[in-house]
Structure formats: C-alpha cells, structure tokens
Coordinates of C-alpha atoms in Angstrom, one line a residue:
X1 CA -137.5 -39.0 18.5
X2 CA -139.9 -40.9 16.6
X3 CA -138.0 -39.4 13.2
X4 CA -134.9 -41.9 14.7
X5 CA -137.0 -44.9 15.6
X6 CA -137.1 -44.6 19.0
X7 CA -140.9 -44.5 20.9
X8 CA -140.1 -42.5 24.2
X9 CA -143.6 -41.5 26.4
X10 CA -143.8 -37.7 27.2
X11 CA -142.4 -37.7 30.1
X12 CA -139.1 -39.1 29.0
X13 CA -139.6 -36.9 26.0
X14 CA -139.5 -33.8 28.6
X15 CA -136.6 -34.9 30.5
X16 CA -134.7 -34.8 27.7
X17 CA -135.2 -31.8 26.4
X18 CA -135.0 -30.1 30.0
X19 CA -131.6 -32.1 30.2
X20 CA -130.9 -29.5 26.9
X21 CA -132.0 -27.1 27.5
X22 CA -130.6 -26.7 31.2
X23 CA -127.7 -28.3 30.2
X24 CA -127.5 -30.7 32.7
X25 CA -126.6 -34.7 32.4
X26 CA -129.6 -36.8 32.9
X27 CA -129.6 -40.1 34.2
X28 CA -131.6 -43.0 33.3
X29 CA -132.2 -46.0 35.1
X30 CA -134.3 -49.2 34.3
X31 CA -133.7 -52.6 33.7
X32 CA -131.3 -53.8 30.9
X33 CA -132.3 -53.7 27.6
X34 CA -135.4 -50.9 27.8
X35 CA -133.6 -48.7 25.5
X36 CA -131.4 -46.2 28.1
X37 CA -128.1 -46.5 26.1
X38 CA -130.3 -46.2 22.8
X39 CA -131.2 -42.7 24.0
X40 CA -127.5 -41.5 23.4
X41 CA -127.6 -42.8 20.3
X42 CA -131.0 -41.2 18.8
X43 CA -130.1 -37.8 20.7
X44 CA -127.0 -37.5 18.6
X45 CA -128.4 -38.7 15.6
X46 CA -131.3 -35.7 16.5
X47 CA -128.3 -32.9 17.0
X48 CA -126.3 -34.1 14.3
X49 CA -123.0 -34.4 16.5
X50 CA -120.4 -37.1 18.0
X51 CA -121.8 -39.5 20.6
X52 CA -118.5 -40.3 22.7
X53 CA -119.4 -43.7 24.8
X54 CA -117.4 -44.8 27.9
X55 CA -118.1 -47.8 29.0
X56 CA -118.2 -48.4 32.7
X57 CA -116.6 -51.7 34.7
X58 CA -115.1 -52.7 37.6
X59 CA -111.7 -51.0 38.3
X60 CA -112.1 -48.5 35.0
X61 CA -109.3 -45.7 35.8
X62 CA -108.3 -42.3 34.9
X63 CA -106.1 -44.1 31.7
X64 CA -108.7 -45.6 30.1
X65 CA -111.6 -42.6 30.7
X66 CA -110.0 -39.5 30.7
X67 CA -106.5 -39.1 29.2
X68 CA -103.0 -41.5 29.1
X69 CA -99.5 -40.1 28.0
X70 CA -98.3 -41.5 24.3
X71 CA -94.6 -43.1 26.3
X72 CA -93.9 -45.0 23.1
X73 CA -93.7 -41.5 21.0
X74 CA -92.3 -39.4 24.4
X75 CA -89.5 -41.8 24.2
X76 CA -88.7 -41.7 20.7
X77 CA -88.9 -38.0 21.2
X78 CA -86.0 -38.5 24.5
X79 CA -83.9 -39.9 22.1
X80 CA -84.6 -37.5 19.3
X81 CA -83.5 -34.3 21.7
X82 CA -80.9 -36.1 23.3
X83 CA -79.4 -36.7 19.5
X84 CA -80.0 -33.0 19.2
X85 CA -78.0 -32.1 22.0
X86 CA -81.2 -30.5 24.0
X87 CA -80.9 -30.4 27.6
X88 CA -82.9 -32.4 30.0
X89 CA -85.5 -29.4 31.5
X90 CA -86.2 -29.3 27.8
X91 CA -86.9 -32.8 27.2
X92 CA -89.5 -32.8 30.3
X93 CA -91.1 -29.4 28.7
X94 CA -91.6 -30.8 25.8
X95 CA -92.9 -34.4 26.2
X96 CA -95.4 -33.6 28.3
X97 CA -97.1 -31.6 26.6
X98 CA -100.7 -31.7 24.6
X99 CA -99.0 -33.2 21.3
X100 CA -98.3 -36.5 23.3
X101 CA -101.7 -36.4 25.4
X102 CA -103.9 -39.6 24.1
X103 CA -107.5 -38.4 24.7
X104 CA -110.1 -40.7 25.9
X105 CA -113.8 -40.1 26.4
X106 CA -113.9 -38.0 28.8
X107 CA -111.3 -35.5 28.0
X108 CA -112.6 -35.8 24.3
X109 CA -116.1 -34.2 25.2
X110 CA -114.6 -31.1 26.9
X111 CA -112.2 -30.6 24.8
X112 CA -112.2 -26.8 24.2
X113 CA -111.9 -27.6 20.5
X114 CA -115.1 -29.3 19.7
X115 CA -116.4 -27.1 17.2
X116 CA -120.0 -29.0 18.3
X117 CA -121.0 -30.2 22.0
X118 CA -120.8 -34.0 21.7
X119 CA -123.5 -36.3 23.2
X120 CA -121.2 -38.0 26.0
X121 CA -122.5 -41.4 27.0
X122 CA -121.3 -42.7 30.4
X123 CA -122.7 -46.3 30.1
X124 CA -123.9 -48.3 33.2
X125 CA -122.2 -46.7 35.9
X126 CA -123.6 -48.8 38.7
X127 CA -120.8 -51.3 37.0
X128 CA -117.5 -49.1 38.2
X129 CA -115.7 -48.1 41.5
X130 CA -117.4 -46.0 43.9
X131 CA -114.0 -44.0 43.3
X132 CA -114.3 -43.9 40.1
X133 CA -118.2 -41.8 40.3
X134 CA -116.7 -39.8 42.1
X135 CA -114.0 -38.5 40.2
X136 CA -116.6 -37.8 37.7
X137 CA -117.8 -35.0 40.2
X138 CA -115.6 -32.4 39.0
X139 CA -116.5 -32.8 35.2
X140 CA -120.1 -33.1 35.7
X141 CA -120.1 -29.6 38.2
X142 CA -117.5 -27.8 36.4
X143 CA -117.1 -29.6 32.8
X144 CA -113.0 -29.7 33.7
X145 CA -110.9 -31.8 34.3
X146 CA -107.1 -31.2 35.9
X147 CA -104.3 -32.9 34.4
X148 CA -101.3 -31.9 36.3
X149 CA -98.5 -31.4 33.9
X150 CA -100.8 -29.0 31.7
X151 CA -103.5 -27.6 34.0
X152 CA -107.6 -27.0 34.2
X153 CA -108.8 -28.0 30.4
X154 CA -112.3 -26.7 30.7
X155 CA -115.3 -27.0 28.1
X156 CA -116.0 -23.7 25.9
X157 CA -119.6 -25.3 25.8
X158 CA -120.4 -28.4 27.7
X159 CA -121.5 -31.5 26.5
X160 CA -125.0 -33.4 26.2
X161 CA -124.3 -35.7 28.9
X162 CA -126.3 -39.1 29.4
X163 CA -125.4 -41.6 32.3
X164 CA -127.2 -44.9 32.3
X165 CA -127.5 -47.4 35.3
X166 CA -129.0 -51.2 35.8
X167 CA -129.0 -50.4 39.5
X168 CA -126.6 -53.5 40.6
X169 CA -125.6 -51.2 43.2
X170 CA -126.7 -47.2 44.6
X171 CA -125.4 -44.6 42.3
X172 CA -124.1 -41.7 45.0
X173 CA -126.4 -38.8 46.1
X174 CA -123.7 -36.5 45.2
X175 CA -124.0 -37.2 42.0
X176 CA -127.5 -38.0 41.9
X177 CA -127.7 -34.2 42.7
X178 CA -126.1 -33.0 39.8
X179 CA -128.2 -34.6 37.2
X180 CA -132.0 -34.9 35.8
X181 CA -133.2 -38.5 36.7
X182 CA -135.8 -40.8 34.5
X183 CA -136.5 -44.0 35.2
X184 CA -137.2 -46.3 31.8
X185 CA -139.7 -48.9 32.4
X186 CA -140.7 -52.4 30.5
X187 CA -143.2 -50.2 28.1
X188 CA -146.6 -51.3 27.9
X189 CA -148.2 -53.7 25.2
X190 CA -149.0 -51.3 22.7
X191 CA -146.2 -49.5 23.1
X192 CA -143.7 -53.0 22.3
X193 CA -146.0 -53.3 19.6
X194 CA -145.3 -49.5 18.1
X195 CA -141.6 -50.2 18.9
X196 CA -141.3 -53.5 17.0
X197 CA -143.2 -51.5 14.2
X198 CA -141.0 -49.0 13.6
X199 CA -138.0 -50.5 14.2
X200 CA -138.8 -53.7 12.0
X201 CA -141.6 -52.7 9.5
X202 CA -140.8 -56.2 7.6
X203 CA -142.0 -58.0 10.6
X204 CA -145.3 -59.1 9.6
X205 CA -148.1 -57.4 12.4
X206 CA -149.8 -60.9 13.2
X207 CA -146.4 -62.2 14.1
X208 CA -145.8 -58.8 15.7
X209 CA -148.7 -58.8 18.0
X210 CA -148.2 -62.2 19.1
X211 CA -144.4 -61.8 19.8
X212 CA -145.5 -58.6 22.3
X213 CA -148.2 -60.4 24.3
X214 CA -146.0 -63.3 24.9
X215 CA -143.4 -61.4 25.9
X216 CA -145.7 -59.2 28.2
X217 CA -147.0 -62.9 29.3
X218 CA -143.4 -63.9 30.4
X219 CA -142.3 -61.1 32.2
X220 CA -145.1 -61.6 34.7
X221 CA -143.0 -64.9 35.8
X222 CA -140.7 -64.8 38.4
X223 CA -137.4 -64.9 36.3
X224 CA -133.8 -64.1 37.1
X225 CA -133.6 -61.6 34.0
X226 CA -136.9 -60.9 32.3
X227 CA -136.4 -59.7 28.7
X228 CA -136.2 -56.6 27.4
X229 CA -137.1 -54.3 24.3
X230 CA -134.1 -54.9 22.9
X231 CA -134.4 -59.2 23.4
X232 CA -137.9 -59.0 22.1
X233 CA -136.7 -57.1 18.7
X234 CA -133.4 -59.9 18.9
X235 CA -136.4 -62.8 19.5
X236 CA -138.0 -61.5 16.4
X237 CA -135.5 -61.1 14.0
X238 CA -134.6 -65.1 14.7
X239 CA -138.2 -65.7 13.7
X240 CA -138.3 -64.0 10.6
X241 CA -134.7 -65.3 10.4
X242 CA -136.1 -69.1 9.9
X243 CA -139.4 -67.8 8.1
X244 CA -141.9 -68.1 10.6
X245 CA -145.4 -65.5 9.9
X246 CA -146.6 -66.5 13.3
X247 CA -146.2 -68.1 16.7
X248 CA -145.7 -71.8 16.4
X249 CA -144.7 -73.6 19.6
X250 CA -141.6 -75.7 18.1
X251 CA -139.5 -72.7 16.8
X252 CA -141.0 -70.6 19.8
X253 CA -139.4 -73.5 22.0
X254 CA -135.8 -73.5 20.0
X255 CA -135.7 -70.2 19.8
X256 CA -136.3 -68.9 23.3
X257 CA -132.3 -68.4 23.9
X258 CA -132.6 -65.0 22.1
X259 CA -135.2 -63.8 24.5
X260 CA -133.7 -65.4 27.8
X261 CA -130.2 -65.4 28.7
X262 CA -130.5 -67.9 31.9
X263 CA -130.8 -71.9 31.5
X264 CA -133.1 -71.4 35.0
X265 CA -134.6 -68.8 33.1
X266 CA -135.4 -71.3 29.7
X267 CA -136.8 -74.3 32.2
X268 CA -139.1 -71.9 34.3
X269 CA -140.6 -71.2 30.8
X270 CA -140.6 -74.4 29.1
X271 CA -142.9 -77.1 29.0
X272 CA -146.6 -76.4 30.1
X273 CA -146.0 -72.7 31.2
X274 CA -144.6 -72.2 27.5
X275 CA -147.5 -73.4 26.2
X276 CA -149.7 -71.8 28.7
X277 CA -148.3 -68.5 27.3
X278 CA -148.2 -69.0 23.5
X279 CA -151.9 -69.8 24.1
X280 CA -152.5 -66.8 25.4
X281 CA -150.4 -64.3 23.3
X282 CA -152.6 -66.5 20.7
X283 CA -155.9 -65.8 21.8
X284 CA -154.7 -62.0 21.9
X285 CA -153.8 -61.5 18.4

C-alpha cells in the first residue's frame, strides 16, 4: 500500500488481504480522520477497479442505496404505448423492467455485469438507521439483493467490500459477524511523520517533525474531537500555504482552525497550553 501513499502497520496490512482473499467485507473502526475511508480508495487504486461509495446518514433508504424506478422515462413510455395502441398488461411488462431501473451503489456492485469486482465502500455506518444495517444483511451473506418486480439479482463474483464506522452508536452483532474487523488507531509519532512524508514530500522535514509532535502533544488534552491524520496533513498544507519552514507561535495560533473543528476545542488549546506545546514539539525536533 505504500506504492499508493498510504502507511498501514502489518496488522491492518493482513486484514486486508485476508478480507481478499476470503472474500469477506472488513470493517474498520477508529476515530474520524485516521485514514478508514482512505483504505477504499488505495485498495482500488491497488486492483485497478471501480470504488463505488455509499455514504451513510440518518434515514438513508432503499431509493438512494440500492435501486429507484426512472417514473419520468416509465411515463413517457405510458404514453408512448398507449399512442401505439398497446394494451395495459403490456404497459406494466414493460416499464418495469431493467431498462428503467436507476442503479445506485449497492445494486451497482452486484451487478452480474461487472466485468471486474468493484471495491464497494459503505461509509460510516454507525450514521444510518438500525433498519437500514440490517437490510444490508442479505447482500453482505448472499451478495443479492431482491427487487420484486424483476427478482434475486445476485453477484457472478462478489465485491471487495469495506464498511467504515466512527462508533457514534453499536454497529449490530449480526452484522459484526459477517465481516473481518480492524480497528484504526491515532498512529504513532513516527508513523505521522512517514505519513506526512509521503503524502506531502514538499513539506519541508523540520516543519514536518514539529507539526507531528505538536499534534501528538495535543491529543493528550482532553478535547471534544482530537485531530486526525487527515487534519494534521490539512494543518500542514495551511502552513506551507502562507510560507512558514517551521513552527512559529503566531501562524500556529491563526491557523489552529484546520487542525480543530470545536471553538471549546481552539480555547482549551490556546494561550499558555499553546505555548506549552509548541515548546515542546520544539525541543523535539
């Protein structure tokens, strides 16, 4: 994975490839912004094939994820036939059939014309209905799904599947069972440090340095939403953005809004404590 700029340990290393080779989805879980969804991305980038991302939230339904009928082209259709003379058991035939099906993620990854498996990202799942995960049973057991005017549309070879969660609630045991699990920490120092390196080689590696042992630093303080990989490489590119080579505690100070998210956040780690830390991540470079 290194190839696609992505520094996973071993042992996530592993669970992906058992998640291939076992064909099974594997879900990851961690804290926001420690590179789950990013895992998708470099795994299809690695097998050369579509990603297809559904993104979860509250009250997400079978329209949006899985398939919706085309009624703006079935009625044109209506009127067509009816022109034609065709009678109305024709009509109903006709329309619903898989020329006016709209495919959405889901559908799109089993579809039994793929001429590739697709890398099918289910993103932050923890954020939908409790219905909704488990309608996602039957595709994840069976790689089908039923759509009742055509019948069982099954996979001729399943998809990659990745599911991510921030935990803001339980994901189900039910479907716990049916995947791999890896949970992505914050990564250590030096392995920020390789991250920012590969990901931003212009960055320059005193400015580097510092930037991971502040941000090491700061996550030890008890904040709302500590930052992660992908705010320290946002945090970063607003430094180099207004030229600054190193840690300097005016534009560290303005530009602490692209590393936290939460004004509560910004105070706890303003004034002294700000300065506290910048000495430190300092003293470590």
């Amino acid at each position: 994975m290194f190839a696609q700029n992505y520094i996973a340990d071993r042992s996530l290393a592993t669970a992906v490839f058992l998640a291939l080779k076992r064909r099974k989805p594997l879900l990851l879980e961690g804290e926001p912004g420690v590179g789950k969804t990013e895992v998708a991305k470099v795994l299809a980038a690695l097998l050369d094939t579509r990603l297809l991302r559904l993104q979860c939230y509250e009250g997400i339904d079978v329209s949006t994820a899985v398939y919706e009928w085309n009624y703006t082209r079935q009625m044109l259709h209506i009127r067509m036939m009816e022109a034609s003379g065709v009678n109305r058991q024709e009509e109903l035939k006709e329309i619903f059939g898989p020329d006016f099906l709209m495919q959405r993620p889901l559908l799109q990854a089993i579809d039994p014309a793929n001429l590739k498996p697709p890398v099918l990202l289910i993103d932050e799942l923890d954020r939908s209905d409790e219905e909704f995960e488990a309608y996602l049973l039957e595709l994840l057991s069976d790689f089908q799904i039923t759509i009742p005017e055509i019948g069982t549309i099954k996979a001729k070879e399943p998809p990659f599947v990745i599911i991510t969660s921030n935990r803001t609630r339980e994901i189900h045991d039910a479907l716990r069972r049916r995947c791999l699990y890896y949970w992505i920490d914050f990564p250590t120092l030096d392995k920020e440090y390789a991250i920012i390196r590969a990901r931003m080689p212009e960055a320059p590696e005193r400015l580097a340095k510092q930037v991971c042992a502040f941000v090491h630093e700061l996550r030890s303080l008890d904040l709302y939403k500590a930052p992660g990989v992908a705010e320290t490489l946002d945090w970063i590119s607003s430094l180099l953005a207004i030229k600054q080579v190193e840690l300097v505690e005016g534009p560290t100070r303005d530009t602490l809004g692209a590393l936290l998210k939460y004004q509560d956040d910004v105070l706890k780690a303003g004034g002294s404590e700000l300065r506290r830390i910048l000495q430190k991540a300092l003293g470590a470079s």
